[in-house]
Amino acid sequence: MASCALAKPQMRGLLARRLRFHIVGAFFVAVGVACACKFGVAEQRKEAYADFYRNDDSMKDFEEMRRAGIFQSTK
Amino acid sequence: MFSRAARSWVLRTTGGGLGTRGTHSPGGSARSQGKMASYYTNHYAQRSYPMPDEPYCTELTAEQQALKEKEKGSWAQLSQEEKVALYRLQFRESFAEMNRRSSEWKTVMGCVFFFIGLTGLLIWWQRVYVFPEKPVTLTDERKAQQLQRLLDMKSNPVQGLASRWDYERKEWKK
């Protein structure tokens, strides 16, 4: 059969190699996704809340809501 | 073990359909002479289970039996054709043949789309003949009043609905 000799394929450690590749990859993917969530979602949300409450006048908001007539306890 | 049996059943039903759909069978003189193993007792090999329990051809002609006897000796004395013949006696398909692509996905997608379309027709009929009247709260006027109330009470003012509304100009923020 061997008129052209093929190189002997890798016979051992196939699962170990696959596991290592995937564990390392999964680790970096997980870390990447976590960083993306932290900066894309968490930090953005914290900044939005900080901006909102910096110049927030809750009494003014209450007066506007009261004038709009949504309360049952007061007019 | 159970998954192997289940997988072999699936393969038999789908693979049987594949086989009858006109894919060429591997030719060879050995095949035309030996009795093929019964299709229902010997599932053919899959990539995940490549060594079936029984050889493919169990009833051998005299010529094939002689070849089997020769196989018991040193394999270096076998010619290339004899080795291929022995392989074909043992296995129904080679790896290249068993792993070939198929057009099954077209059938699957076709059936999926067909049934989605059928479901759409059924739901349309239901909407015409079965569904009761919509409640009054779903008219455009009532929906506008609800939206106005949400904006009045400043629901979700940080990132949500009321944050998109410009209260000075009374319009949506650009």
CSV table of C-alpha atoms in Angstrom, one decimal:
chain,number,residue,atom,x,y,z
A,1,MET,CA,0.0,0.0,0.0
A,2,ALA,CA,2.8,2.4,0.9
A,3,SER,CA,4.2,3.5,-2.4
A,4,CYS,CA,4.2,7.0,-0.9
A,5,ALA,CA,4.8,6.9,2.8
A,6,LEU,CA,2.5,9.2,4.8
A,7,ALA,CA,3.7,10.8,7.9
A,8,LYS,CA,2.4,9.0,11.0
A,9,PRO,CA,-0.5,10.9,12.4
A,10,GLN,CA,-0.8,12.0,16.0
A,11,MET,CA,-2.0,9.0,17.9
A,12,ARG,CA,-2.1,10.1,21.5
A,13,GLY,CA,-3.1,13.0,23.6
A,14,LEU,CA,-5.9,14.0,21.3
A,15,LEU,CA,-8.4,14.7,23.9
A,16,ALA,CA,-5.9,16.5,26.1
A,17,ARG,CA,-5.0,18.7,23.2
A,18,ARG,CA,-8.6,19.5,22.4
A,19,LEU,CA,-9.4,20.2,26.1
A,20,ARG,CA,-6.5,22.5,26.5
A,21,PHE,CA,-7.4,24.4,23.4
A,22,HIS,CA,-11.0,24.8,24.4
A,23,ILE,CA,-10.4,25.5,28.1
A,24,VAL,CA,-7.9,28.3,27.2
A,25,GLY,CA,-10.2,29.6,24.6
A,26,ALA,CA,-13.2,29.5,26.8
A,27,PHE,CA,-11.3,31.4,29.5
A,28,PHE,CA,-10.3,34.2,27.2
A,29,VAL,CA,-13.8,34.4,25.7
A,30,ALA,CA,-15.4,34.6,29.1
A,31,VAL,CA,-13.0,37.3,30.3
A,32,GLY,CA,-13.6,39.2,27.1
A,33,VAL,CA,-17.3,39.0,27.4
A,34,ALA,CA,-17.1,40.0,31.1
A,35,CYS,CA,-15.0,43.1,30.2
A,36,ALA,CA,-17.4,44.0,27.4
A,37,CYS,CA,-20.3,43.7,29.8
A,38,LYS,CA,-18.6,45.8,32.4
A,39,PHE,CA,-17.7,48.7,30.1
A,40,GLY,CA,-20.6,48.5,27.7
A,41,VAL,CA,-23.4,48.0,30.2
A,42,ALA,CA,-22.4,48.5,33.8
A,43,GLU,CA,-20.2,51.6,33.5
A,44,GLN,CA,-22.6,53.2,31.0
A,45,ARG,CA,-25.5,52.6,33.3
A,46,LYS,CA,-23.7,54.0,36.3
A,47,GLU,CA,-22.8,57.1,34.3
A,48,ALA,CA,-26.4,57.5,33.2
A,49,TYR,CA,-27.7,57.3,36.8
A,50,ALA,CA,-25.0,59.8,38.0
A,51,ASP,CA,-25.9,62.2,35.3
A,52,PHE,CA,-29.6,62.0,36.1
A,53,TYR,CA,-29.3,62.5,39.8
A,54,ARG,CA,-26.7,65.2,39.6
A,55,ASN,CA,-29.2,68.0,38.8
A,56,ASP,CA,-32.4,66.2,39.9
A,57,ASP,CA,-35.0,68.2,41.6
A,58,SER,CA,-37.5,65.7,42.9
A,59,MET,CA,-39.9,68.3,44.2
A,60,LYS,CA,-40.1,69.9,40.7
A,61,ASP,CA,-40.8,66.5,39.2
A,62,PHE,CA,-43.5,65.9,41.8
A,63,GLU,CA,-45.2,69.2,41.0
A,64,GLU,CA,-45.2,68.4,37.3
A,65,MET,CA,-46.7,65.0,38.0
A,66,ARG,CA,-49.3,66.5,40.2
A,67,ARG,CA,-50.3,69.1,37.7
A,68,ALA,CA,-50.6,66.3,35.1
A,69,GLY,CA,-53.2,64.7,37.3
A,70,ILE,CA,-51.9,61.3,37.8
A,71,PHE,CA,-52.1,61.1,41.6
A,72,GLN,CA,-55.1,59.8,43.4
A,73,SER,CA,-54.2,61.2,46.8
A,74,THR,CA,-53.8,64.8,45.8
A,75,LYS,CA,-54.8,67.2,43.0
B,1,MET,CA,-24.6,1.7,24.4
B,2,PHE,CA,-28.2,2.9,24.2
B,3,SER,CA,-27.2,6.0,22.4
B,4,ARG,CA,-25.4,3.8,19.8
B,5,ALA,CA,-28.5,1.8,19.3
B,6,ALA,CA,-30.6,4.9,19.0
B,7,ARG,CA,-28.1,6.5,16.7
B,8,SER,CA,-28.0,3.4,14.5
B,9,TRP,CA,-31.8,3.4,14.3
B,10,VAL,CA,-31.7,7.1,13.2
B,11,LEU,CA,-29.0,6.4,10.7
B,12,ARG,CA,-30.9,3.4,9.3
B,13,THR,CA,-34.1,5.4,8.8
B,14,THR,CA,-32.4,8.5,7.4
B,15,GLY,CA,-29.5,6.7,5.9
B,16,GLY,CA,-31.9,4.3,4.2
B,17,GLY,CA,-33.7,7.2,2.7
B,18,LEU,CA,-30.3,8.6,1.6
B,19,GLY,CA,-29.4,5.3,0.1
B,20,THR,CA,-32.5,5.0,-2.0
B,21,ARG,CA,-32.2,8.6,-3.3
B,22,GLY,CA,-29.8,7.6,-6.0
B,23,THR,CA,-26.4,7.9,-4.5
B,24,HIS,CA,-24.0,5.6,-6.3
B,25,SER,CA,-23.1,2.4,-4.5
B,26,PRO,CA,-19.5,1.6,-4.3
B,27,GLY,CA,-18.7,-0.8,-7.2
B,28,GLY,CA,-16.4,-3.8,-7.1
B,29,SER,CA,-16.5,-7.4,-8.1
B,30,ALA,CA,-16.4,-8.5,-4.5
B,31,ARG,CA,-19.7,-6.7,-3.7
B,32,SER,CA,-21.6,-8.2,-6.6
B,33,GLN,CA,-20.7,-11.8,-5.5
B,34,GLY,CA,-20.8,-11.9,-1.7
B,35,LYS,CA,-24.2,-11.8,0.0
B,36,MET,CA,-24.7,-8.5,1.6
B,37,ALA,CA,-25.2,-8.6,5.3
B,38,SER,CA,-28.8,-8.2,6.3
B,39,TYR,CA,-29.6,-4.5,6.4
B,40,TYR,CA,-31.5,-4.7,9.6
B,41,THR,CA,-29.0,-6.5,11.7
B,42,ASN,CA,-25.8,-4.7,10.9
B,43,HIS,CA,-26.0,-0.9,10.8
B,44,TYR,CA,-23.2,0.5,8.6
B,45,ALA,CA,-20.4,2.4,10.1
B,46,GLN,CA,-20.5,6.0,11.2
B,47,ARG,CA,-17.7,8.4,12.0
B,48,SER,CA,-18.4,7.9,15.7
B,49,TYR,CA,-18.7,4.2,15.5
B,50,PRO,CA,-16.4,3.1,12.7
B,51,MET,CA,-16.0,-0.6,13.5
B,52,PRO,CA,-19.3,-2.4,13.1
B,53,ASP,CA,-19.9,-5.6,15.0
B,54,GLU,CA,-20.1,-7.9,12.0
B,55,PRO,CA,-18.2,-7.8,8.7
B,56,TYR,CA,-20.2,-6.5,5.7
B,57,CYS,CA,-20.1,-9.7,3.6
B,58,THR,CA,-20.7,-12.8,5.7
B,59,GLU,CA,-21.4,-15.4,2.9
B,60,LEU,CA,-18.3,-15.6,0.8
B,61,THR,CA,-17.7,-17.3,-2.5
B,62,ALA,CA,-14.8,-19.8,-2.8
B,63,GLU,CA,-12.6,-17.1,-4.3
B,64,GLN,CA,-13.3,-14.8,-1.3
B,65,GLN,CA,-12.7,-17.5,1.2
B,66,ALA,CA,-9.4,-18.3,-0.4
B,67,LEU,CA,-8.6,-14.6,0.0
B,68,LYS,CA,-9.5,-14.8,3.7
B,69,GLU,CA,-7.2,-17.7,4.1
B,70,LYS,CA,-4.4,-15.7,2.5
B,71,GLU,CA,-5.2,-12.9,4.9
B,72,LYS,CA,-4.2,-15.1,7.8
B,73,GLY,CA,-0.7,-15.1,6.6
B,74,SER,CA,1.7,-12.2,6.2
B,75,TRP,CA,0.0,-9.1,4.8
B,76,ALA,CA,3.0,-8.1,2.8
B,77,GLN,CA,2.2,-10.8,0.3
B,78,LEU,CA,-1.2,-9.3,-0.5
B,79,SER,CA,-1.5,-7.2,-3.6
B,80,GLN,CA,-3.1,-3.8,-3.6
B,81,GLU,CA,-6.3,-5.2,-5.2
B,82,GLU,CA,-6.5,-8.0,-2.7
B,83,LYS,CA,-6.2,-5.5,0.2
B,84,VAL,CA,-9.0,-3.4,-1.3
B,85,ALA,CA,-11.1,-6.5,-1.8
B,86,LEU,CA,-10.6,-7.5,1.8
B,87,TYR,CA,-11.5,-4.0,2.9
B,88,ARG,CA,-14.7,-4.1,0.9
B,89,LEU,CA,-15.6,-7.5,2.4
B,90,GLN,CA,-15.2,-6.1,5.9
B,91,PHE,CA,-16.7,-2.7,5.5
B,92,ARG,CA,-19.7,-1.5,3.6
B,93,GLU,CA,-18.3,2.0,2.9
B,94,SER,CA,-15.0,3.7,3.2
B,95,PHE,CA,-14.5,6.8,5.3
B,96,ALA,CA,-14.8,9.0,2.4
B,97,GLU,CA,-18.0,7.4,1.3
B,98,MET,CA,-19.6,7.4,4.7
B,99,ASN,CA,-18.8,11.0,5.4
B,100,ARG,CA,-20.1,12.3,2.1
B,101,ARG,CA,-22.3,15.3,2.0
B,102,SER,CA,-26.0,14.9,1.3
B,103,SER,CA,-28.8,17.1,0.1
B,104,GLU,CA,-30.9,16.3,3.2
B,105,TRP,CA,-30.7,19.8,4.5
B,106,LYS,CA,-32.7,21.1,1.5
B,107,THR,CA,-35.5,18.7,2.4
B,108,VAL,CA,-35.4,19.7,6.0
B,109,MET,CA,-35.5,23.4,5.3
B,110,GLY,CA,-38.2,22.9,2.7
B,111,CYS,CA,-40.4,21.1,5.2
B,112,VAL,CA,-39.7,23.7,7.9
B,113,PHE,CA,-40.7,26.5,5.7
B,114,PHE,CA,-43.8,24.6,4.4
B,115,PHE,CA,-45.0,24.0,7.9
B,116,ILE,CA,-44.3,27.6,9.0
B,117,GLY,CA,-46.4,28.7,6.0
B,118,LEU,CA,-49.2,26.3,6.9
B,119,THR,CA,-49.2,27.6,10.4
B,120,GLY,CA,-49.5,31.1,9.1
B,121,LEU,CA,-52.5,30.2,7.1
B,122,LEU,CA,-54.1,28.5,10.0
B,123,ILE,CA,-53.6,31.5,12.2
B,124,TRP,CA,-55.0,33.8,9.6
B,125,TRP,CA,-58.1,31.6,9.4
B,126,GLN,CA,-58.3,31.7,13.2
B,127,ARG,CA,-58.1,35.5,13.2
B,128,VAL,CA,-61.0,35.8,10.8
B,129,TYR,CA,-63.3,33.1,12.2
B,130,VAL,CA,-62.4,32.4,15.8
B,131,PHE,CA,-60.9,35.4,17.6
B,132,PRO,CA,-63.3,37.7,19.6
B,133,GLU,CA,-63.4,41.5,19.3
B,134,LYS,CA,-60.3,43.4,20.4
B,135,PRO,CA,-60.7,45.2,23.8
B,136,VAL,CA,-61.4,48.9,23.7
B,137,THR,CA,-58.0,49.7,25.3
B,138,LEU,CA,-56.2,48.7,22.2
B,139,THR,CA,-57.7,51.4,20.0
B,140,ASP,CA,-55.2,54.1,18.9
B,141,GLU,CA,-56.9,56.8,21.1
B,142,ARG,CA,-56.7,54.8,24.2
B,143,LYS,CA,-53.1,53.7,23.5
B,144,ALA,CA,-52.1,57.4,23.1
B,145,GLN,CA,-53.8,58.2,26.4
B,146,GLN,CA,-51.8,55.4,28.1
B,147,LEU,CA,-48.6,56.7,26.7
B,148,GLN,CA,-49.3,60.2,27.8
B,149,ARG,CA,-50.0,58.9,31.3
B,150,LEU,CA,-46.6,57.0,31.3
B,151,LEU,CA,-44.8,60.1,30.3
B,152,ASP,CA,-46.7,62.2,32.9
B,153,MET,CA,-45.5,59.9,35.7
B,154,LYS,CA,-42.0,59.9,34.3
B,155,SER,CA,-41.7,56.2,34.1
B,156,ASN,CA,-38.1,55.0,33.7
B,157,PRO,CA,-36.6,58.5,33.6
B,158,VAL,CA,-32.9,57.4,33.6
B,159,GLN,CA,-32.5,55.1,30.6
B,160,GLY,CA,-36.0,54.1,29.7
B,161,LEU,CA,-39.2,55.6,28.2
B,162,ALA,CA,-39.3,59.0,29.9
B,163,SER,CA,-35.6,59.6,29.3
B,164,ARG,CA,-36.4,59.7,25.6
B,165,TRP,CA,-39.0,62.4,25.9
B,166,ASP,CA,-38.1,66.1,25.8
B,167,TYR,CA,-40.4,67.7,28.4
B,168,GLU,CA,-39.7,71.2,27.3
B,169,ARG,CA,-40.5,70.9,23.7
B,170,LYS,CA,-43.0,68.1,24.2
B,171,GLU,CA,-41.6,65.8,21.6
B,172,TRP,CA,-39.3,62.8,21.4
B,173,LYS,CA,-35.7,63.5,21.8
B,174,LYS,CA,-33.7,63.3,18.6
